[in-house]
GROMACS .gro file of C-alpha atoms in nm:
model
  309
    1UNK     CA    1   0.000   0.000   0.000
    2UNK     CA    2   0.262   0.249   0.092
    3UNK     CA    3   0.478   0.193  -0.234
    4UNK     CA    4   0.184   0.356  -0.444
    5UNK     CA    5   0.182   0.741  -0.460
    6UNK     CA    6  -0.173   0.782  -0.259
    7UNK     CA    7   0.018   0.518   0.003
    8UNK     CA    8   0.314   0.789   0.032
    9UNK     CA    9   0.090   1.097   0.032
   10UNK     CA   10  -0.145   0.895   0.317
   11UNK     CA   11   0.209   0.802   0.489
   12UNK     CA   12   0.329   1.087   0.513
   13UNK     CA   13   0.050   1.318   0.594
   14UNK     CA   14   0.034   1.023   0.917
   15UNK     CA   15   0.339   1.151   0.995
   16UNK     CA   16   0.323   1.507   0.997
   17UNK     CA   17   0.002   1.443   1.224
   18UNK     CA   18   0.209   1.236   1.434
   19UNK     CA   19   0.468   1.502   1.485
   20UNK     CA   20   0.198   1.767   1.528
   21UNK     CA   21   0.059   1.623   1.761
   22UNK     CA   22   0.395   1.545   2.012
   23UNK     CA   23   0.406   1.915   1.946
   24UNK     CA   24   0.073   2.044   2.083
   25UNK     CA   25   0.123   2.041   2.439
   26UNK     CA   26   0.350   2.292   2.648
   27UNK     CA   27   0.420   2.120   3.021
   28UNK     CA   28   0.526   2.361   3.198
   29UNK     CA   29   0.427   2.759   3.142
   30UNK     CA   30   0.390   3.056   3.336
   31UNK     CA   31   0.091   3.250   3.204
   32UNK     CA   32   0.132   3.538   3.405
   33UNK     CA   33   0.512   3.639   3.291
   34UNK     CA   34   0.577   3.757   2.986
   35UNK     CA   35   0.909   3.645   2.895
   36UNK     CA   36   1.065   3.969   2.875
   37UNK     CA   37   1.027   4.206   3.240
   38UNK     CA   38   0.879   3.981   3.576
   39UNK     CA   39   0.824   4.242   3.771
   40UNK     CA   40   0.644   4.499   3.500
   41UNK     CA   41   0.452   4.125   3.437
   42UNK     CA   42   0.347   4.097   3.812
   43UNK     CA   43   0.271   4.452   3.842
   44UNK     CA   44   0.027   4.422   3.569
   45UNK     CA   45  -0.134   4.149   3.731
   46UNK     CA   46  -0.164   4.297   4.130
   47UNK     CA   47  -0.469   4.431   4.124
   48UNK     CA   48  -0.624   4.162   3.935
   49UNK     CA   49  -0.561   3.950   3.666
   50UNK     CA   50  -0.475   4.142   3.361
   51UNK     CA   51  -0.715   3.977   3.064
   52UNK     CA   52  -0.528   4.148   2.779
   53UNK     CA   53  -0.225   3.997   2.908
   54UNK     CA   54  -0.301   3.722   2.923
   55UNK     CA   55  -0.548   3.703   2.597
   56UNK     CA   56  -0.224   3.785   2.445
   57UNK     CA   57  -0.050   3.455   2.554
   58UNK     CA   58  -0.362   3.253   2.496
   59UNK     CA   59  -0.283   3.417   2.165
   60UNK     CA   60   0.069   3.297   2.086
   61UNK     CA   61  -0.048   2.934   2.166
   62UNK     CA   62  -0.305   2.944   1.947
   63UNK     CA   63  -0.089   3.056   1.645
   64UNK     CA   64   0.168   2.798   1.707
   65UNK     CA   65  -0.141   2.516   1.753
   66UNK     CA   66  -0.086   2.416   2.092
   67UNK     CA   67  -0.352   2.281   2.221
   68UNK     CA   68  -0.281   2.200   2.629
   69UNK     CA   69  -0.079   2.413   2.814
   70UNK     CA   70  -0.010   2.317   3.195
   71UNK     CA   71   0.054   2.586   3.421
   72UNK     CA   72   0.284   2.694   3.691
   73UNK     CA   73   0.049   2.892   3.905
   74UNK     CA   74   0.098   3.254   4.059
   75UNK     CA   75  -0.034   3.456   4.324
   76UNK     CA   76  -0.307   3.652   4.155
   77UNK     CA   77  -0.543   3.474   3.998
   78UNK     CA   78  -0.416   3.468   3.680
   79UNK     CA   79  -0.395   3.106   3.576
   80UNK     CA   80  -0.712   3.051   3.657
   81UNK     CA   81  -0.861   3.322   3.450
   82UNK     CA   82  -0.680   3.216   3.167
   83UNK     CA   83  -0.873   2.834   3.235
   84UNK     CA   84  -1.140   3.017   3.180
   85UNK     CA   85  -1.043   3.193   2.826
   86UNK     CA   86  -0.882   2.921   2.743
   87UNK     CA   87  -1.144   2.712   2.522
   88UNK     CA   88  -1.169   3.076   2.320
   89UNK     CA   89  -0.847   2.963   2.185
   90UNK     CA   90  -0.903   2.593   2.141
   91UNK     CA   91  -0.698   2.488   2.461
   92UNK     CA   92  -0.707   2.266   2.724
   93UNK     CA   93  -0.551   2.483   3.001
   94UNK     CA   94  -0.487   2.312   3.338
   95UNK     CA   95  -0.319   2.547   3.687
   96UNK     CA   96  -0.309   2.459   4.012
   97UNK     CA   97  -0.415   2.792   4.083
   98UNK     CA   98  -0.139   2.863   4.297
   99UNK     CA   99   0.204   2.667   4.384
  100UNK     CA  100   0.270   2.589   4.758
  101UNK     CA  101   0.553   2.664   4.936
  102UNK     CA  102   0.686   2.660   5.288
  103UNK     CA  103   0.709   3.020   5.440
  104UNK     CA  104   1.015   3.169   5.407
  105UNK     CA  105   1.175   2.943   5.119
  106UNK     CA  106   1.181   3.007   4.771
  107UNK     CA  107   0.825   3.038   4.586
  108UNK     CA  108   0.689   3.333   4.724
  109UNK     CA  109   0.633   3.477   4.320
  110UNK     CA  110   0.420   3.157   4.250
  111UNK     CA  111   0.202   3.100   4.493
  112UNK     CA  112   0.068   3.089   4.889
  113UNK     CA  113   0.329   2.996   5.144
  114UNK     CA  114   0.211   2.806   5.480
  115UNK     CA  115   0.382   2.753   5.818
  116UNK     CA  116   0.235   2.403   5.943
  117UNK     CA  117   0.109   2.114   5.837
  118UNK     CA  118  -0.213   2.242   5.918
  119UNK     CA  119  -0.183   2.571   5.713
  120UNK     CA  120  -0.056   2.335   5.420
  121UNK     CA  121  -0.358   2.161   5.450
  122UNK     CA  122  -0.590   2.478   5.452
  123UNK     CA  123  -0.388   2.573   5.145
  124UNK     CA  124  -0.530   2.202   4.970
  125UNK     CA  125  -0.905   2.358   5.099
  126UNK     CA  126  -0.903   2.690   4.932
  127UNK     CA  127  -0.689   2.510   4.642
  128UNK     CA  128  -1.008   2.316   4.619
  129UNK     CA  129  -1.264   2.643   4.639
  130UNK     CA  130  -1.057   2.781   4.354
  131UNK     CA  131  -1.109   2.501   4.140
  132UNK     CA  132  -0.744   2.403   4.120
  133UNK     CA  133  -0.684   2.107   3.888
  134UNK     CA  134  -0.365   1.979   4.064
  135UNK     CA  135  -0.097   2.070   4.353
  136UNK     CA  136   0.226   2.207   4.298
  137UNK     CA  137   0.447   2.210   4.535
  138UNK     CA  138   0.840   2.391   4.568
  139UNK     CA  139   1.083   2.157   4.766
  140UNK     CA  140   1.414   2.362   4.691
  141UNK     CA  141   1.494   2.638   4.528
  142UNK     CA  142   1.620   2.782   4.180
  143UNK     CA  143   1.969   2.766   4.039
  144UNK     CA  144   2.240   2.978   4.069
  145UNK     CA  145   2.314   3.091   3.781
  146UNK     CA  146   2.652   3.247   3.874
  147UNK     CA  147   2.807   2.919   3.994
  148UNK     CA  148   2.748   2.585   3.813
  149UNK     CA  149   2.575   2.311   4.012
  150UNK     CA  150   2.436   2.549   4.272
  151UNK     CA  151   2.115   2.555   4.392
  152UNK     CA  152   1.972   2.867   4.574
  153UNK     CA  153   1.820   2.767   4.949
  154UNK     CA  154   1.815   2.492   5.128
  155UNK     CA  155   1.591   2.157   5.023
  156UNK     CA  156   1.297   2.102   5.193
  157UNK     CA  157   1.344   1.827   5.476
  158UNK     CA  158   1.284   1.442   5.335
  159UNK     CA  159   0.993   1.397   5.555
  160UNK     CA  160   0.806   1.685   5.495
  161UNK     CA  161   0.814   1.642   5.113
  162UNK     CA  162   0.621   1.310   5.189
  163UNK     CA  163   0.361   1.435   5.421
  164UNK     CA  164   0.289   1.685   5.126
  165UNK     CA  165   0.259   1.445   4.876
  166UNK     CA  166   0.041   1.237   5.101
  167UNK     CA  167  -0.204   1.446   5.159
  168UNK     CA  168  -0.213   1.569   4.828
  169UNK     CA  169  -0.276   1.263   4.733
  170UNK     CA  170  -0.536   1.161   4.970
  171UNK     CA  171  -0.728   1.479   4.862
  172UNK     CA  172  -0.752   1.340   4.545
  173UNK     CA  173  -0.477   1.552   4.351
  174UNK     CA  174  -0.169   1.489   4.112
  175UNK     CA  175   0.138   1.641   4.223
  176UNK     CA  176   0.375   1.852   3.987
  177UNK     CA  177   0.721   1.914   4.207
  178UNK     CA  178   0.960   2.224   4.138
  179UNK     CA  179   1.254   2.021   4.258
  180UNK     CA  180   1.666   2.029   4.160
  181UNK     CA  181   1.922   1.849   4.307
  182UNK     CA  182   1.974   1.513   4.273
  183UNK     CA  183   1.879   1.392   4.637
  184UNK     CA  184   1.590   1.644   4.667
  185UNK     CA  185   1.489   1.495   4.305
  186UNK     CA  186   1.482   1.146   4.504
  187UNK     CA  187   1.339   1.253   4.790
  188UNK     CA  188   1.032   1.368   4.582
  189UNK     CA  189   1.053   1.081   4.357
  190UNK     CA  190   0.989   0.816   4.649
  191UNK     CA  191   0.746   1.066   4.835
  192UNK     CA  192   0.562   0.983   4.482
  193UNK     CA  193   0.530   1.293   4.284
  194UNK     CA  194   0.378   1.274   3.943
  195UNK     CA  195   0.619   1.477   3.768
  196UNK     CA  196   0.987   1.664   3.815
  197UNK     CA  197   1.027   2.008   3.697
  198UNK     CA  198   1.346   2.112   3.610
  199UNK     CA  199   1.504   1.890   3.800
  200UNK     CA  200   1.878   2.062   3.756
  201UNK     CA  201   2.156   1.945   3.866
  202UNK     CA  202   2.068   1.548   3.850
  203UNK     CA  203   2.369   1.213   3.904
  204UNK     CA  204   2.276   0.845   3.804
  205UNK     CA  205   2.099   0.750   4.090
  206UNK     CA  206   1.825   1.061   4.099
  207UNK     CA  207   1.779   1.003   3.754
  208UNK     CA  208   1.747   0.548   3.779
  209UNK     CA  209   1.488   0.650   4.056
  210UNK     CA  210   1.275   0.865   3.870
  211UNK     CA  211   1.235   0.563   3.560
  212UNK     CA  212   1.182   0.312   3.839
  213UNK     CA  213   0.902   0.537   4.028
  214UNK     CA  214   0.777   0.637   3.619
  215UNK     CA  215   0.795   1.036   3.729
  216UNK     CA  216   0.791   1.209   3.470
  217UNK     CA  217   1.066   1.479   3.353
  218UNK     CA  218   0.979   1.842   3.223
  219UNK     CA  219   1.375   1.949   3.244
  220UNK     CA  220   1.275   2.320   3.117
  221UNK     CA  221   1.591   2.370   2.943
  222UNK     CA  222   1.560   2.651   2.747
  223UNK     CA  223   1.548   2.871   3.050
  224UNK     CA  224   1.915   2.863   3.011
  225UNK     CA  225   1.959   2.785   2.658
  226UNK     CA  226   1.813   3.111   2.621
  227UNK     CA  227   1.993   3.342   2.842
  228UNK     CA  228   2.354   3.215   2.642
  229UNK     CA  229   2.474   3.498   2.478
  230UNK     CA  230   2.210   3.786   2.650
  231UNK     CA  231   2.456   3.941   2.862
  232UNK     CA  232   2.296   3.854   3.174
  233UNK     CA  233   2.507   3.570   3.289
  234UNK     CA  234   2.790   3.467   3.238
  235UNK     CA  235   2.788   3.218   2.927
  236UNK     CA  236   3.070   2.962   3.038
  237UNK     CA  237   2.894   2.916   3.325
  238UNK     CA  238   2.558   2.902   3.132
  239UNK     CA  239   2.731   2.650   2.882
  240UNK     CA  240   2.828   2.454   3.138
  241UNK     CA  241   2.487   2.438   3.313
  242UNK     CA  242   2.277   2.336   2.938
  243UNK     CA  243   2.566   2.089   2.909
  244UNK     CA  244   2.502   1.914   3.223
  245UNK     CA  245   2.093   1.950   3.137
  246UNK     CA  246   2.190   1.814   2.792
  247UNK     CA  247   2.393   1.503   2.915
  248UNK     CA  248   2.093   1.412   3.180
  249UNK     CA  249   1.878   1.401   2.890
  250UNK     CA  250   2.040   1.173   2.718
  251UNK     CA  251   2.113   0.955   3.007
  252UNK     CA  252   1.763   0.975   3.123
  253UNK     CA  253   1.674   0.889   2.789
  254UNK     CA  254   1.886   0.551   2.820
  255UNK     CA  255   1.718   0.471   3.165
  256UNK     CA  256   1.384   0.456   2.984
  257UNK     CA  257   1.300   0.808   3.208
  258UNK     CA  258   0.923   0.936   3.094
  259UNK     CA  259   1.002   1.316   3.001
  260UNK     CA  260   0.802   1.550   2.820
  261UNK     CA  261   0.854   1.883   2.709
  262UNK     CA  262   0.787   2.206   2.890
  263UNK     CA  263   0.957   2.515   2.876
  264UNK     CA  264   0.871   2.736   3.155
  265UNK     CA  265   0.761   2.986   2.903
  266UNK     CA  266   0.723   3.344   3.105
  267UNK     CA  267   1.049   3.284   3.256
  268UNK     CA  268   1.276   3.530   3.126
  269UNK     CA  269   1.364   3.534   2.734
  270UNK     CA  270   1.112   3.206   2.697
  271UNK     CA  271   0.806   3.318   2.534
  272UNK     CA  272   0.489   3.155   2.491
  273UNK     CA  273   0.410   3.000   2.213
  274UNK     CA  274   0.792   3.013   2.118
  275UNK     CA  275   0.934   2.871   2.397
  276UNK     CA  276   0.786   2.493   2.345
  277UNK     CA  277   0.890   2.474   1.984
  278UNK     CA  278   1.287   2.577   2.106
  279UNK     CA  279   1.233   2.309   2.388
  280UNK     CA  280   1.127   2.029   2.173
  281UNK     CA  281   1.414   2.149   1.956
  282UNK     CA  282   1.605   2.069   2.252
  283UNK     CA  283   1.501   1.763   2.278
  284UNK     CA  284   1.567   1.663   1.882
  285UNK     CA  285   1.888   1.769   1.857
  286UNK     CA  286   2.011   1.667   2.169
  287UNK     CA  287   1.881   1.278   2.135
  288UNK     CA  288   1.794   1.280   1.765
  289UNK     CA  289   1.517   1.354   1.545
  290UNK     CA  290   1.431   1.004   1.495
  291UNK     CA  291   1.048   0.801   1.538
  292UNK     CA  292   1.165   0.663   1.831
  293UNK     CA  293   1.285   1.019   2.040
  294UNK     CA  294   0.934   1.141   1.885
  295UNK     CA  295   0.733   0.866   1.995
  296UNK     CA  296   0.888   0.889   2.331
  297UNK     CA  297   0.799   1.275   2.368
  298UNK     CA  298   0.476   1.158   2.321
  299UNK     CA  299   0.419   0.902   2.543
  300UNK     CA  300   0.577   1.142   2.780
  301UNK     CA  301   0.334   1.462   2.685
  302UNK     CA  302   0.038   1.198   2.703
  303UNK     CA  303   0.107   1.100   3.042
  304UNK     CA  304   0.126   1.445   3.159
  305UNK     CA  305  -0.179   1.482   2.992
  306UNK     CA  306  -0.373   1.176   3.164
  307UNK     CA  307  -0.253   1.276   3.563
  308UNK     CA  308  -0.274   1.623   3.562
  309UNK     CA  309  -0.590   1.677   3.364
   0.00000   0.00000   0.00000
């Protein structure tokens, strides 16, 4: 059938629909950044969501024909408003709301911080009120992007991660985990997290537990792929840092890691829309743009799709 011209044409149209579709889906955004100036984005955004803000980055999905985007939460009430625009624009657009994170560590620009274990679990309540589709939690900090293999802060303690995850759990939820480090990465990997974002700064064993535990991976790479050559960092430090995210990749790959593509898009010089097609670009040229490294981008995207809908 496929040796005949109208088996070629109907092969290869397959295969562009294929492609499209491992394509449609950005894992990780920020709706209420903009890419280019956080705090002119937040400011926009503190007295209320900001609708032509974010119409505009419903926008740039729609033109590149992405069809889910899963977001990072923020203070404001901005991901949640944009779950409501969302099906103006033919997307599928699932927040938490809000990320959690313990008062006093890093997450404050995302979310609603608690104290306890009975504030956390308040936070699940009004999480609940709001609608939220999921819970996502911050167990360490960010990197450091003047020193390679740093991570700002101190990780959240191993025990606490799990009581987190429990009762996330137990109130029905799917957990997305801002996590880096490669024992933080395991701590939330055996607490049971449904997926890893970022997850900097990984060794062997972080990454064997996360394809044993089938977490899956949003690295976000393009957050620093971006910033090389900007001016803001310093670049051998930044080359350094996409290498290491590079390498993990591939060794995750080899592991049989589940990892889907996300680009953190509102993060600074990662746009929406933009950013996912430079992430999956990532992806291809760092593993190959083969069947296979598609396939597996979209076993990984459909998976994100299926736990945190």
């Amino acid at each position: 059938m496929w040796s005949t011209p109208e088996g070629m044409f109907l092969l290869k149209k397959a295969e562009k629909e294929k492609e499209e579709r491992a394509m449609s889906a950005e894992c990780h955004a920020h709706i209420f950044m903009d890419g280019k100036n956080y705090k002119e984005a937040a400011e926009a955004h503190r007295n209320g969501p900001d609708e032509r803000l974010i119409r505009e980055h419903l926008e740039a999905y729609q033109r590149e024909q992405v069809n889910f985007v899963r977001d990072g939460g923020d203070p404001y009430g901005a991901g949640l408003l944009a779950r409501e625009l969302a099906p103006e624009y033919g997307l599928t657009f699932r927040t938490p709301g809000f990320a959690i994170h313990r008062e006093g560590r890093y997450g404050k620009i995302v979310g609603r911080g608690y104290g306890s274990r009975e504030e956390y679990r308040e936070l699940l309540r009004e999480l609940r009120r709001n609608g939220g589709n999921f819970v996502k939690i911050m167990t360490t900090g960010i990197m450091d992007f003047s020193a390679d293999g740093n991570v700002t802060g101190e990780p959240l303690p191993r025990e606490e991660v799990f009581w987190m995850v429990a009762m996330a759990h137990d109130a029905g939820y799917s957990v997305m985990a801002h996590t880096n480090g490669a024992q933080a990465v395991i701590d939330a990997v055996e607490a049971g997290v449904d997926s890893v974002e970022h997850g900097n700064f990984q060794n062997e064993e972080s990454l064997q537990c996360m394809a044993e535990h089938h977490a899956v991976w949003v690295p976000t790479t393009v957050t620093v792929k971006n910033l090389i050559g900007n001016g803001r960092y310093n670049d051998r430090v930044l080359e350094r840092i996409y290498k290491t995210q590079t390498d993990n990749i591939r060794k995750a790959r080899a592991l049989g890691v589940l990892m889907a593509a996300g680009s953190d898009a509102g993060a600074y010089c990662v746009l929406h829309g933009q950013g996912i097609r430079q992430e999956y670009q990532v992806f291809l040229e760092t593993l190959g743009d083969t069947p296979e490294v598609r396939q597996a981008l979209l076993e990984g995207e459909t998976e994100i799709r299926r736990r945190f809908d």
